[in-house]
Amino acid sequence: MQWTIHVARRAEKQLSHFPGKDRERILAALQMMCDDPFGGDIVRLKNQPTAWRRRVGSYRVFFDLYPDQFLIEVVDIRRRTSTTY
């Protein structure tokens, strides 16, 4: 079954500020998530039943996963640095 990805406006804006190669890599990862959202380096976030994060190089894609609707909602994309978390 094909999953639907909804990218929040905030995540779209952040994505537009990333360098071209990194942006392409993140978009490719999002496209792969349409087929299998559980593939790749993903981790469920603690104390949040629908929240997950996927590692794409030095970036982290934070998303909510709704399996009953086959929906992935990307809420944030951040660059991982020593002060991120």
Phi, psi and omega in degrees: 000138179277130178271151177258134178250129174244121180258122180295154181302321180298317180293321177299318181295317178296318181298325181291341181269351182281154176300154186306312181296319179293320179299316179298320180295319179292318179297323177295320178295320178296321179295321178293331179293337177299324181275317183214095182290348181262003178273159180087193182269088179241152179219136174284136180280143183292145175062018177223106190296333183251357188270133179225166171223146177238135179270128176230092184064234179267012180249155176236129178256117180260129184213157173256139184242125179240090186296329181291336180253358186053049184236134173241122180246108180281119184255336184201146173226121183230151174276133180277121175232182180291344180251008183295309177211000000 
